[in-house]
XYZ file of C-alpha atoms in Angstrom:
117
model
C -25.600 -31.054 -5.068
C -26.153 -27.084 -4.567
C -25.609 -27.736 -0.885
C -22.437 -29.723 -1.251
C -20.978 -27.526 -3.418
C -21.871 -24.125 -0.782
C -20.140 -26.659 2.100
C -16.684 -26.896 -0.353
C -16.739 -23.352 -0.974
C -16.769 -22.863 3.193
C -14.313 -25.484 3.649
C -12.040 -24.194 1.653
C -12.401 -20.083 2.423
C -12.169 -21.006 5.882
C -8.707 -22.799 4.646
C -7.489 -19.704 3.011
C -8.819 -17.242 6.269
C -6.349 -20.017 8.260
C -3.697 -19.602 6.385
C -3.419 -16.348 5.991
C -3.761 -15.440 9.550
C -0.633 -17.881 10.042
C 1.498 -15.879 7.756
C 0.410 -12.873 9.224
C 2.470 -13.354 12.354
C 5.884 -13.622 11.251
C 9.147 -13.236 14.022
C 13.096 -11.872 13.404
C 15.964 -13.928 12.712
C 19.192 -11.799 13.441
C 22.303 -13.612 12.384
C 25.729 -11.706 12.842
C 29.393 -12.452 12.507
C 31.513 -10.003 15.012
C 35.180 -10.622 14.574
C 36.858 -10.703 18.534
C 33.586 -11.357 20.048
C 34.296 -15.091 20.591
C 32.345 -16.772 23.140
C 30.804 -13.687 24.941
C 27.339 -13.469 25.400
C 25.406 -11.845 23.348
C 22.159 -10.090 24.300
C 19.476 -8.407 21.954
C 17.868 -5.650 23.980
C 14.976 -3.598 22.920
C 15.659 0.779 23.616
C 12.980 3.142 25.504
C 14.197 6.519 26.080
C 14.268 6.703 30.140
C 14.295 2.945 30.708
C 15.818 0.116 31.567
C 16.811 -2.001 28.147
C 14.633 -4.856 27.998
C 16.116 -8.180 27.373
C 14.512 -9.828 24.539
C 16.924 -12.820 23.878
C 20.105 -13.976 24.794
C 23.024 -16.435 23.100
C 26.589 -16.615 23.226
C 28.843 -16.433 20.215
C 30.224 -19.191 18.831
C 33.864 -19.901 18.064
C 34.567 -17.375 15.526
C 31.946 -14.545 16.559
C 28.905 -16.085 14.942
C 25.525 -15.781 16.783
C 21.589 -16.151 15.804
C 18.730 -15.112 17.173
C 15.333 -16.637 16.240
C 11.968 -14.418 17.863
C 9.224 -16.172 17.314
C 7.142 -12.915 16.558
C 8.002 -9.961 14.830
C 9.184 -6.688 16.790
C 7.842 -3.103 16.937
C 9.112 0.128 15.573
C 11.889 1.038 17.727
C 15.593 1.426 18.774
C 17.086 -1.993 19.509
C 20.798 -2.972 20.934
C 22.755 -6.365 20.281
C 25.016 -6.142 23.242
C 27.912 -8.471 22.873
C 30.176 -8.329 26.264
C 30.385 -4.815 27.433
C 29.779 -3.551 24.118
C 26.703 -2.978 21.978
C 25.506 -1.564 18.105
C 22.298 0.274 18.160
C 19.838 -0.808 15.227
C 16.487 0.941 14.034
C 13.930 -1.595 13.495
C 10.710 -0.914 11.600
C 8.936 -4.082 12.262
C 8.906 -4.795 9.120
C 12.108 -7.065 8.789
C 11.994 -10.989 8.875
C 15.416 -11.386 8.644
C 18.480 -9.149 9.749
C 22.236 -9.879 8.924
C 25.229 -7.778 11.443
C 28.664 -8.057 10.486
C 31.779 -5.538 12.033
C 34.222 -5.955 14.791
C 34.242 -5.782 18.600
C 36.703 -2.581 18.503
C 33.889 -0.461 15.947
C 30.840 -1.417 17.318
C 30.545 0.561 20.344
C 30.704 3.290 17.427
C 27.763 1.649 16.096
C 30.583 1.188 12.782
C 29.251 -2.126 11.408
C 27.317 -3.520 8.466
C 23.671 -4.186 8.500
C 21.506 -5.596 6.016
């Protein structure tokens, strides 16, 4: 009986070391809304000072402006661009966010004038 119960108390810590390791690994979601950006592509580009942007994702916007991005893991500190056409807002990421909402309009957001939360 001693035995069986040591072998439930594995099972299950080995359950909880599972688990948690899973949750550990989160990604973004970046959902925006950018009013005259309909149907232009959409790019989310990571920033390092001397260069090249590196594409991370890409998607078009819908209809009215609307776009998502879903990373599967979670990004680093850093300087990060969504360029939508042949403009682009600059965002500082901690690494810490799950889930990021943009909302402005084509003519502000080469001024990086737009609403982030």
């Amino acid at each position: 009986m001693k035995n069986f119960s040591i072998a439930i108390f594995f099972v299950a810590l080995f359950g909880l070391i599972i688990t948690g390791c899973g949750s550990s690994d989160q990604g973004l979601t970046l959902e925006g809304q950018i009013d005259g950006a309909a149907n232009l592509s959409v790019v989310f580009e990571h920033l390092k000072v001397g260069e090249e942007p590196i594409a991370l994702a890409r998607t078009n916007a819908d209809a009215e402006g609307n776009f998502l991005f879903e990373l599967a893991e979670a990004v680093r500190p850093g300087i990060y661009r969504v360029r939508i056409g042949a403009q682009g807002g600059d965002l500082i990421l901690t690494g810490e966010e799950r889930a990021v909402e943009m909302r402005g309009d084509m003519n502000a957001l080469a001024q990086n004038q737009f609403e982030v939360t």
